[in-house]
Amino acid sequence: MQLPREVLIGQNVAPLVGKTLNRLGVHGRALVITGPKVREVAAVTIVKSLEEANFATSIFITEGATTAHVQEVENEIHRFNPDIVVGLGGGKDIDVAKLSSMNTSKQFLSVPTAASHDGIASPLVSVKGLNKPYSYVAHAPIAIVADTSIIGRSPYRLIASGCGDIVAKYTAVRDWKLAHRIKNEYYGDYAAELALMSSRLVMKNANSIRTVSDSGVRTLVEALISCGVAMSIAGTSRPCSGAEHLFSHYLTTIAPRPALHGEQCGVGTILCAYLHGTNWQLIKDVLSRIGAPTTANDLGIAKEYILDALTKAHTIRPERYTILGESGLTREAAERVATVTGVI
Ligand SMILES: [Zn+2]
């Protein structure tokens, strides 16, 4: 079980990055991996904090999250030889830092500037080009510094997407339980309850998240981090990723213009809650109050792709048993669930 040793969440905690690393016994050289879209102000704050803690610091901008980008960063790690890799930015930038640091046996620190999905704190990684359209286990960050004043200023769409990724645990845990009963798969109560608690808290605080209040943003960030910890405890993404994630991953691979990961997961949760015979209206209500997509139209994805994903999503990860079963939904069943829930 790999867990972060220190988690800082709050307003204006970004300048504490350097001191936090020193406290953890990390000194020397720091390589900051970030994307071109990360606001200058966040990068300046982090570099200043590292330099004040006597780190020789270098920044490397990565343009994407494919295996080629990870390779570029690994080359830079070999060249600069840092004592710590700092992943600064959205989920993709952190994924690149996470995977490249693991491949080069370096530790990494996660500094999310957006709260769009739970990869900011989990040991799981998702990069393009590996023939795996889903996340798999890499390593957990040594620490997480989540500055809610930076995250609260990110585009609201990213915050709403993060909520979709958290609400998804409602059906992910039900799928995990199902796989335990039907396939005798390992099931851990503690990890499952932690993921469920995160989804309950985000649902309960939907209104304060909608207004981007500090407590609302904090609830979401804590939920994302708790879900990362739930996956660390379980040693698998099971507590956080069920059929609604397969649905989202499938859409990402086939839709001409996919929506965000968490947005698709949210809609997938409405559909999967219906299939589980549980309260899909609750999920739909919460997502609309948050301002996250609840229909194919909101996602900007044509009905055909939604039906395709419902009938074929089970094929992308056959070992992951879910409510979609081993042969997937029939076309008629897919039409019914998507129509009844108002998704199409
Ligand atoms: Zn997710």
mmCIF file of C-alpha atoms and ligand atoms in Angstrom:
data_model
loop_
_atom_site.group_PDB
_atom_site.id
_atom_site.type_symbol
_atom_site.label_atom_id
_atom_site.label_comp_id
_atom_site.label_asym_id
_atom_site.label_seq_id
_atom_site.Cartn_x
_atom_site.Cartn_y
_atom_site.Cartn_z
ATOM 1 C CA MET A 1 0.000 0.000 0.000
ATOM 2 C CA GLN A 2 1.572 3.289 -1.079
ATOM 3 C CA LEU A 3 0.244 6.443 0.523
ATOM 4 C CA PRO A 4 1.330 10.093 0.342
ATOM 5 C CA ARG A 5 3.271 11.089 3.453
ATOM 6 C CA GLU A 6 1.919 14.605 3.607
ATOM 7 C CA VAL A 7 -1.161 16.268 2.151
ATOM 8 C CA LEU A 8 -1.603 20.047 2.252
ATOM 9 C CA ILE A 9 -4.990 21.415 1.245
ATOM 10 C CA GLY A 10 -6.089 25.022 1.646
ATOM 11 C CA GLN A 11 -5.921 28.604 0.483
ATOM 12 C CA ASN A 12 -2.421 29.785 -0.463
ATOM 13 C CA VAL A 13 -0.538 26.600 0.422
ATOM 14 C CA ALA A 14 1.397 26.625 -2.902
ATOM 15 C CA PRO A 15 4.292 28.684 -1.422
ATOM 16 C CA LEU A 16 4.846 25.858 1.095
ATOM 17 C CA VAL A 17 6.001 23.337 -1.529
ATOM 18 C CA GLY A 18 9.723 23.790 -0.863
ATOM 19 C CA LYS A 19 9.454 23.669 2.925
ATOM 20 C CA THR A 20 7.196 20.623 2.743
ATOM 21 C CA LEU A 21 9.810 18.750 0.721
ATOM 22 C CA ASN A 22 12.579 19.761 3.138
ATOM 23 C CA ARG A 23 10.464 18.501 6.042
ATOM 24 C CA LEU A 24 10.174 15.152 4.252
ATOM 25 C CA GLY A 25 13.953 15.012 3.995
ATOM 26 C CA VAL A 26 14.061 15.956 0.307
ATOM 27 C CA HIS A 27 16.775 18.463 -0.695
ATOM 28 C CA GLY A 28 18.905 19.228 -3.730
ATOM 29 C CA ARG A 29 17.501 19.354 -7.241
ATOM 30 C CA ALA A 30 13.864 19.721 -8.313
ATOM 31 C CA LEU A 31 12.455 19.217 -11.805
ATOM 32 C CA VAL A 32 9.022 20.776 -12.329
ATOM 33 C CA ILE A 33 6.932 19.107 -15.038
ATOM 34 C CA THR A 34 4.070 21.246 -16.251
ATOM 35 C CA GLY A 35 1.903 21.908 -19.311
ATOM 36 C CA PRO A 36 1.765 24.897 -21.652
ATOM 37 C CA LYS A 37 -1.646 25.914 -20.294
ATOM 38 C CA VAL A 38 -0.652 26.100 -16.653
ATOM 39 C CA ARG A 39 -0.826 29.705 -15.633
ATOM 40 C CA GLU A 40 2.472 31.427 -15.281
ATOM 41 C CA VAL A 41 1.541 32.599 -11.797
ATOM 42 C CA ALA A 42 1.303 29.036 -10.425
ATOM 43 C CA ALA A 43 4.656 28.049 -11.947
ATOM 44 C CA VAL A 44 6.350 31.207 -10.615
ATOM 45 C CA THR A 45 5.025 30.554 -7.098
ATOM 46 C CA ILE A 46 6.236 26.947 -7.093
ATOM 47 C CA VAL A 47 9.691 27.751 -8.484
ATOM 48 C CA LYS A 48 10.134 30.591 -5.980
ATOM 49 C CA SER A 49 9.130 28.288 -3.118
ATOM 50 C CA LEU A 50 11.583 25.606 -4.269
ATOM 51 C CA GLU A 51 14.415 28.111 -4.666
ATOM 52 C CA GLU A 52 13.750 29.537 -1.201
ATOM 53 C CA ALA A 53 14.177 25.998 0.110
ATOM 54 C CA ASN A 54 17.552 25.865 -1.678
ATOM 55 C CA PHE A 55 16.524 23.591 -4.527
ATOM 56 C CA ALA A 56 18.343 23.913 -7.837
ATOM 57 C CA THR A 57 15.201 24.075 -9.950
ATOM 58 C CA SER A 58 14.403 23.480 -13.597
ATOM 59 C CA ILE A 59 11.055 23.580 -15.447
ATOM 60 C CA PHE A 60 10.141 21.241 -18.280
ATOM 61 C CA ILE A 61 7.014 21.922 -20.335
ATOM 62 C CA THR A 62 5.242 18.846 -21.673
ATOM 63 C CA GLU A 63 2.753 19.334 -24.499
ATOM 64 C CA GLY A 64 0.665 16.215 -23.919
ATOM 65 C CA ALA A 65 0.278 12.872 -22.169
ATOM 66 C CA THR A 66 1.383 10.229 -24.638
ATOM 67 C CA THR A 67 4.148 7.657 -24.308
ATOM 68 C CA ALA A 68 6.328 9.931 -26.477
ATOM 69 C CA HIS A 69 5.867 12.826 -24.028
ATOM 70 C CA VAL A 70 6.665 10.552 -21.090
ATOM 71 C CA GLN A 71 9.845 9.483 -22.890
ATOM 72 C CA GLU A 72 10.876 13.123 -23.406
ATOM 73 C CA VAL A 73 10.429 13.808 -19.708
ATOM 74 C CA GLU A 74 12.412 10.678 -18.817
ATOM 75 C CA ASN A 75 15.269 11.945 -20.995
ATOM 76 C CA GLU A 76 15.123 15.264 -19.160
ATOM 77 C CA ILE A 77 15.151 13.442 -15.804
ATOM 78 C CA HIS A 78 18.288 11.537 -16.863
ATOM 79 C CA ARG A 79 19.895 14.816 -17.972
ATOM 80 C CA PHE A 80 18.981 16.963 -14.945
ATOM 81 C CA ASN A 81 19.101 14.147 -12.373
ATOM 82 C CA PRO A 82 16.605 15.661 -9.890
ATOM 83 C CA ASP A 83 16.056 14.518 -6.305
ATOM 84 C CA ILE A 84 12.352 15.164 -6.750
ATOM 85 C CA VAL A 85 9.991 15.434 -9.727
ATOM 86 C CA VAL A 86 7.171 17.937 -9.219
ATOM 87 C CA GLY A 87 4.008 17.406 -11.277
ATOM 88 C CA LEU A 88 2.318 20.802 -11.593
ATOM 89 C CA GLY A 89 -0.930 21.254 -13.481
ATOM 90 C CA GLY A 90 -4.028 19.325 -14.496
ATOM 91 C CA GLY A 91 -4.460 15.584 -14.555
ATOM 92 C CA LYS A 92 -2.414 15.084 -17.728
ATOM 93 C CA ASP A 93 0.649 16.960 -16.498
ATOM 94 C CA ILE A 94 0.534 15.048 -13.229
ATOM 95 C CA ASP A 95 0.153 11.736 -15.066
ATOM 96 C CA VAL A 96 3.282 12.455 -17.123
ATOM 97 C CA ALA A 97 5.239 13.371 -13.974
ATOM 98 C CA LYS A 98 3.899 10.277 -12.186
ATOM 99 C CA LEU A 99 4.841 7.783 -14.884
ATOM 100 C CA SER A 100 8.197 9.304 -15.881
ATOM 101 C CA SER A 101 9.281 9.533 -12.228
ATOM 102 C CA MET A 102 8.342 5.909 -11.600
ATOM 103 C CA ASN A 103 10.174 4.710 -14.711
ATOM 104 C CA THR A 104 13.323 6.539 -13.564
ATOM 105 C CA SER A 105 12.993 5.501 -9.874
ATOM 106 C CA LYS A 106 12.428 9.079 -8.653
ATOM 107 C CA GLN A 107 9.886 10.313 -6.135
ATOM 108 C CA PHE A 108 7.242 12.789 -7.204
ATOM 109 C CA LEU A 109 5.174 15.523 -5.634
ATOM 110 C CA SER A 110 1.702 16.333 -6.929
ATOM 111 C CA VAL A 111 0.662 19.987 -7.196
ATOM 112 C CA PRO A 112 -2.754 20.046 -8.903
ATOM 113 C CA THR A 113 -3.992 23.334 -10.384
ATOM 114 C CA ALA A 114 -7.356 21.810 -11.329
ATOM 115 C CA ALA A 115 -9.681 19.299 -9.718
ATOM 116 C CA SER A 116 -10.923 17.554 -12.842
ATOM 117 C CA HIS A 117 -10.292 13.915 -11.823
ATOM 118 C CA ASP A 118 -8.913 11.690 -9.091
ATOM 119 C CA GLY A 119 -5.536 11.035 -10.764
ATOM 120 C CA ILE A 120 -4.125 14.045 -8.881
ATOM 121 C CA ALA A 121 -3.642 11.874 -5.800
ATOM 122 C CA SER A 122 -3.905 8.256 -6.916
ATOM 123 C CA PRO A 123 -1.119 5.811 -7.764
ATOM 124 C CA LEU A 124 -2.874 5.229 -11.102
ATOM 125 C CA VAL A 125 -1.843 6.651 -14.419
ATOM 126 C CA SER A 126 -3.394 7.042 -17.829
ATOM 127 C CA VAL A 127 -1.350 7.884 -20.918
ATOM 128 C CA LYS A 128 -2.089 7.533 -24.600
ATOM 129 C CA GLY A 129 -0.182 5.050 -26.719
ATOM 130 C CA LEU A 130 0.025 2.141 -24.298
ATOM 131 C CA ASN A 131 -2.893 0.186 -25.744
ATOM 132 C CA LYS A 132 -4.721 0.624 -22.452
ATOM 133 C CA PRO A 133 -7.560 3.138 -22.646
ATOM 134 C CA TYR A 134 -7.911 2.985 -18.858
ATOM 135 C CA SER A 135 -5.757 3.778 -15.822
ATOM 136 C CA TYR A 136 -3.285 1.331 -14.316
ATOM 137 C CA VAL A 137 -1.122 1.269 -11.210
ATOM 138 C CA ALA A 138 2.121 3.308 -11.253
ATOM 139 C CA HIS A 139 3.139 4.929 -7.949
ATOM 140 C CA ALA A 140 1.649 7.345 -5.414
ATOM 141 C CA PRO A 141 2.967 10.873 -4.874
ATOM 142 C CA ILE A 142 5.254 11.381 -1.846
ATOM 143 C CA ALA A 143 3.098 14.419 -0.988
ATOM 144 C CA ILE A 144 0.252 16.487 -2.394
ATOM 145 C CA VAL A 145 0.025 20.267 -2.220
ATOM 146 C CA ALA A 146 -3.481 21.315 -3.322
ATOM 147 C CA ASP A 147 -3.936 25.074 -3.211
ATOM 148 C CA THR A 148 -7.692 25.746 -3.251
ATOM 149 C CA SER A 149 -7.177 29.389 -4.224
ATOM 150 C CA ILE A 150 -5.492 28.233 -7.465
ATOM 151 C CA ILE A 151 -7.932 25.350 -8.070
ATOM 152 C CA GLY A 152 -10.946 27.608 -7.370
ATOM 153 C CA ARG A 153 -9.829 29.924 -10.192
ATOM 154 C CA SER A 154 -9.594 27.120 -12.770
ATOM 155 C CA PRO A 155 -12.376 26.945 -15.404
ATOM 156 C CA TYR A 156 -15.610 25.803 -13.722
ATOM 157 C CA ARG A 157 -15.998 23.038 -16.291
ATOM 158 C CA LEU A 158 -12.983 21.261 -14.750
ATOM 159 C CA ILE A 159 -14.503 21.452 -11.260
ATOM 160 C CA ALA A 160 -17.833 20.060 -12.513
ATOM 161 C CA SER A 161 -15.926 17.276 -14.269
ATOM 162 C CA GLY A 162 -14.132 16.390 -11.022
ATOM 163 C CA CYS A 163 -17.553 16.064 -9.377
ATOM 164 C CA GLY A 164 -18.621 13.638 -12.118
ATOM 165 C CA ASP A 165 -15.545 11.507 -11.380
ATOM 166 C CA ILE A 166 -16.468 11.441 -7.679
ATOM 167 C CA VAL A 167 -20.193 10.805 -8.117
ATOM 168 C CA ALA A 168 -19.071 7.812 -10.235
ATOM 169 C CA LYS A 169 -17.955 5.989 -7.074
ATOM 170 C CA TYR A 170 -21.667 5.439 -6.332
ATOM 171 C CA THR A 171 -21.833 2.807 -9.074
ATOM 172 C CA ALA A 172 -18.121 1.827 -9.093
ATOM 173 C CA VAL A 173 -18.439 0.392 -5.573
ATOM 174 C CA ARG A 174 -21.659 -1.423 -6.534
ATOM 175 C CA ASP A 175 -19.800 -3.009 -9.466
ATOM 176 C CA TRP A 176 -16.936 -4.017 -7.179
ATOM 177 C CA LYS A 177 -19.382 -5.710 -4.789
ATOM 178 C CA LEU A 178 -21.038 -7.455 -7.702
ATOM 179 C CA ALA A 179 -17.678 -8.778 -8.952
ATOM 180 C CA HIS A 180 -16.969 -10.003 -5.436
ATOM 181 C CA ARG A 181 -20.238 -11.934 -5.308
ATOM 182 C CA ILE A 182 -20.127 -13.284 -8.847
ATOM 183 C CA LYS A 183 -16.393 -13.715 -9.474
ATOM 184 C CA ASN A 184 -15.120 -14.010 -5.909
ATOM 185 C CA GLU A 185 -12.922 -10.986 -6.607
ATOM 186 C CA TYR A 186 -11.137 -9.412 -3.627
ATOM 187 C CA TYR A 187 -13.317 -6.721 -2.039
ATOM 188 C CA GLY A 188 -12.145 -4.330 0.658
ATOM 189 C CA ASP A 189 -14.787 -2.720 2.840
ATOM 190 C CA TYR A 190 -12.545 0.084 4.015
ATOM 191 C CA ALA A 191 -11.514 1.252 0.533
ATOM 192 C CA ALA A 192 -15.092 0.875 -0.707
ATOM 193 C CA GLU A 193 -16.554 2.916 2.155
ATOM 194 C CA LEU A 194 -13.924 5.624 1.716
ATOM 195 C CA ALA A 195 -14.832 6.011 -1.966
ATOM 196 C CA LEU A 196 -18.567 5.991 -1.164
ATOM 197 C CA MET A 197 -18.123 8.573 1.563
ATOM 198 C CA SER A 198 -16.402 10.883 -0.936
ATOM 199 C CA SER A 199 -19.298 10.579 -3.349
ATOM 200 C CA ARG A 200 -21.841 11.173 -0.563
ATOM 201 C CA LEU A 201 -20.028 14.320 0.598
ATOM 202 C CA VAL A 202 -19.758 15.778 -2.891
ATOM 203 C CA MET A 203 -23.467 15.108 -3.471
ATOM 204 C CA LYS A 204 -24.360 16.702 -0.152
ATOM 205 C CA ASN A 205 -22.275 19.787 -0.923
ATOM 206 C CA ALA A 206 -23.412 20.169 -4.548
ATOM 207 C CA ASN A 207 -24.722 23.683 -3.970
ATOM 208 C CA SER A 208 -21.605 25.034 -2.308
ATOM 209 C CA ILE A 209 -19.462 23.486 -5.064
ATOM 210 C CA ARG A 210 -21.699 25.213 -7.647
ATOM 211 C CA THR A 211 -20.926 28.605 -6.134
ATOM 212 C CA VAL A 212 -17.184 27.736 -6.011
ATOM 213 C CA SER A 213 -17.113 28.590 -2.320
ATOM 214 C CA ASP A 214 -13.877 27.755 -0.556
ATOM 215 C CA SER A 215 -15.561 25.000 1.461
ATOM 216 C CA GLY A 216 -17.123 23.586 -1.716
ATOM 217 C CA VAL A 217 -13.778 23.449 -3.553
ATOM 218 C CA ARG A 218 -12.165 21.985 -0.471
ATOM 219 C CA THR A 219 -14.806 19.240 -0.239
ATOM 220 C CA LEU A 220 -14.162 18.294 -3.853
ATOM 221 C CA VAL A 221 -10.366 18.298 -3.475
ATOM 222 C CA GLU A 222 -10.596 16.226 -0.281
ATOM 223 C CA ALA A 223 -12.893 13.791 -2.082
ATOM 224 C CA LEU A 224 -10.454 13.433 -5.001
ATOM 225 C CA ILE A 225 -7.562 12.847 -2.622
ATOM 226 C CA SER A 226 -9.567 10.379 -0.504
ATOM 227 C CA CYS A 227 -10.408 8.452 -3.655
ATOM 228 C CA GLY A 228 -6.711 8.339 -4.557
ATOM 229 C CA VAL A 229 -6.069 6.939 -1.084
ATOM 230 C CA ALA A 230 -8.924 4.427 -1.496
ATOM 231 C CA MET A 231 -7.197 3.114 -4.631
ATOM 232 C CA SER A 232 -3.862 2.984 -2.809
ATOM 233 C CA ILE A 233 -5.473 0.959 -0.017
ATOM 234 C CA ALA A 234 -7.222 -1.387 -2.429
ATOM 235 C CA GLY A 235 -4.152 -1.709 -4.669
ATOM 236 C CA THR A 236 -6.513 -1.393 -7.620
ATOM 237 C CA SER A 237 -8.790 1.231 -9.151
ATOM 238 C CA ARG A 238 -11.834 -0.955 -8.302
ATOM 239 C CA PRO A 239 -13.325 1.287 -5.560
ATOM 240 C CA CYS A 240 -13.301 4.231 -7.974
ATOM 241 C CA SER A 241 -13.857 2.767 -11.402
ATOM 242 C CA GLY A 242 -16.689 0.530 -12.600
ATOM 243 C CA ALA A 243 -18.894 0.291 -15.676
ATOM 244 C CA GLU A 244 -19.432 4.075 -15.734
ATOM 245 C CA HIS A 245 -15.662 4.410 -16.262
ATOM 246 C CA LEU A 246 -15.621 1.738 -18.974
ATOM 247 C CA PHE A 247 -18.414 3.735 -20.648
ATOM 248 C CA SER A 248 -16.315 6.919 -20.406
ATOM 249 C CA HIS A 249 -13.096 5.252 -21.624
ATOM 250 C CA TYR A 250 -14.990 3.763 -24.563
ATOM 251 C CA LEU A 251 -16.472 7.143 -25.520
ATOM 252 C CA THR A 252 -13.002 8.679 -25.363
ATOM 253 C CA THR A 253 -11.730 6.136 -27.874
ATOM 254 C CA ILE A 254 -14.641 6.333 -30.351
ATOM 255 C CA ALA A 255 -16.279 9.767 -30.147
ATOM 256 C CA PRO A 256 -14.933 12.282 -32.699
ATOM 257 C CA ARG A 257 -14.956 14.951 -29.977
ATOM 258 C CA PRO A 258 -15.008 13.310 -26.541
ATOM 259 C CA ALA A 259 -16.047 15.301 -23.486
ATOM 260 C CA LEU A 260 -13.931 15.386 -20.314
ATOM 261 C CA HIS A 261 -13.274 12.136 -18.447
ATOM 262 C CA GLY A 262 -15.321 13.119 -15.379
ATOM 263 C CA GLU A 263 -18.177 14.561 -17.461
ATOM 264 C CA GLN A 264 -18.555 11.250 -19.298
ATOM 265 C CA CYS A 265 -18.243 9.288 -16.040
ATOM 266 C CA GLY A 266 -21.073 11.346 -14.533
ATOM 267 C CA VAL A 267 -23.438 10.511 -17.381
ATOM 268 C CA GLY A 268 -22.248 6.892 -17.209
ATOM 269 C CA THR A 269 -23.175 6.869 -13.520
ATOM 270 C CA ILE A 270 -26.776 7.876 -14.301
ATOM 271 C CA LEU A 271 -26.999 4.979 -16.778
ATOM 272 C CA CYS A 272 -25.275 2.440 -14.515
ATOM 273 C CA ALA A 273 -27.332 3.465 -11.469
ATOM 274 C CA TYR A 274 -30.415 2.625 -13.524
ATOM 275 C CA LEU A 275 -28.920 -0.773 -14.453
ATOM 276 C CA HIS A 276 -28.140 -1.451 -10.784
ATOM 277 C CA GLY A 277 -31.797 -0.700 -9.978
ATOM 278 C CA THR A 278 -30.772 2.102 -7.672
ATOM 279 C CA ASN A 279 -31.522 5.819 -7.442
ATOM 280 C CA TRP A 280 -30.410 7.189 -10.828
ATOM 281 C CA GLN A 281 -32.656 10.241 -10.400
ATOM 282 C CA LEU A 282 -30.558 11.285 -7.399
ATOM 283 C CA ILE A 283 -27.372 11.170 -9.511
ATOM 284 C CA LYS A 284 -29.013 13.122 -12.311
ATOM 285 C CA ASP A 285 -30.352 15.721 -9.888
ATOM 286 C CA VAL A 286 -26.965 16.191 -8.195
ATOM 287 C CA LEU A 287 -25.114 16.503 -11.505
ATOM 288 C CA SER A 288 -27.586 19.101 -12.802
ATOM 289 C CA ARG A 289 -27.324 21.088 -9.589
ATOM 290 C CA ILE A 290 -23.540 21.031 -9.954
ATOM 291 C CA GLY A 291 -23.856 22.115 -13.581
ATOM 292 C CA ALA A 292 -22.260 18.947 -14.972
ATOM 293 C CA PRO A 293 -23.566 17.238 -18.129
ATOM 294 C CA THR A 294 -26.470 14.795 -17.713
ATOM 295 C CA THR A 295 -27.325 14.058 -21.351
ATOM 296 C CA ALA A 296 -25.671 13.076 -24.627
ATOM 297 C CA ASN A 297 -26.506 16.554 -25.847
ATOM 298 C CA ASP A 298 -24.741 18.193 -22.896
ATOM 299 C CA LEU A 299 -21.685 16.036 -23.625
ATOM 300 C CA GLY A 300 -21.821 17.061 -27.285
ATOM 301 C CA ILE A 301 -21.734 13.394 -28.243
ATOM 302 C CA ALA A 302 -24.203 11.873 -30.736
ATOM 303 C CA LYS A 303 -26.714 9.261 -29.542
ATOM 304 C CA GLU A 304 -25.097 6.566 -31.710
ATOM 305 C CA TYR A 305 -21.831 6.736 -29.757
ATOM 306 C CA ILE A 306 -23.673 6.538 -26.438
ATOM 307 C CA LEU A 307 -25.481 3.372 -27.557
ATOM 308 C CA ASP A 308 -22.285 1.948 -28.990
ATOM 309 C CA ALA A 309 -20.482 2.543 -25.685
ATOM 310 C CA LEU A 310 -23.295 0.916 -23.692
ATOM 311 C CA THR A 311 -23.207 -2.216 -25.822
ATOM 312 C CA LYS A 312 -19.413 -2.500 -26.223
ATOM 313 C CA ALA A 313 -17.707 -0.853 -23.225
ATOM 314 C CA HIS A 314 -17.348 -4.249 -21.483
ATOM 315 C CA THR A 315 -14.892 -5.345 -24.223
ATOM 316 C CA ILE A 316 -12.147 -2.856 -23.393
ATOM 317 C CA ARG A 317 -11.398 -4.498 -20.076
ATOM 318 C CA PRO A 318 -12.895 -7.998 -20.071
ATOM 319 C CA GLU A 319 -11.348 -8.973 -16.713
ATOM 320 C CA ARG A 320 -13.236 -6.153 -14.968
ATOM 321 C CA TYR A 321 -16.668 -7.641 -14.245
ATOM 322 C CA THR A 322 -19.414 -5.015 -13.947
ATOM 323 C CA ILE A 323 -23.158 -4.565 -14.277
ATOM 324 C CA LEU A 324 -22.614 -4.657 -18.072
ATOM 325 C CA GLY A 325 -21.956 -8.399 -17.703
ATOM 326 C CA GLU A 326 -19.724 -10.478 -19.927
ATOM 327 C CA SER A 327 -21.581 -9.887 -23.169
ATOM 328 C CA GLY A 328 -22.684 -6.294 -22.678
ATOM 329 C CA LEU A 329 -26.139 -4.816 -23.117
ATOM 330 C CA THR A 330 -28.263 -5.629 -26.114
ATOM 331 C CA ARG A 331 -28.984 -2.736 -28.433
ATOM 332 C CA GLU A 332 -32.621 -2.696 -27.242
ATOM 333 C CA ALA A 333 -31.612 -2.612 -23.566
ATOM 334 C CA ALA A 334 -29.115 0.177 -24.290
ATOM 335 C CA GLU A 335 -31.837 2.220 -26.019
ATOM 336 C CA ARG A 336 -34.171 1.675 -23.099
ATOM 337 C CA VAL A 337 -31.742 2.683 -20.343
ATOM 338 C CA ALA A 338 -30.576 5.744 -22.253
ATOM 339 C CA THR A 339 -34.158 6.800 -23.062
ATOM 340 C CA VAL A 340 -35.692 6.183 -19.640
ATOM 341 C CA THR A 341 -32.914 8.147 -17.934
ATOM 342 C CA GLY A 342 -33.254 10.964 -20.474
ATOM 343 C CA VAL A 343 -29.615 10.654 -21.559
ATOM 344 C CA ILE A 344 -30.698 10.398 -25.230
HETATM 345 ZN ZN ZN B 1 -12.002 8.580 -13.043
#
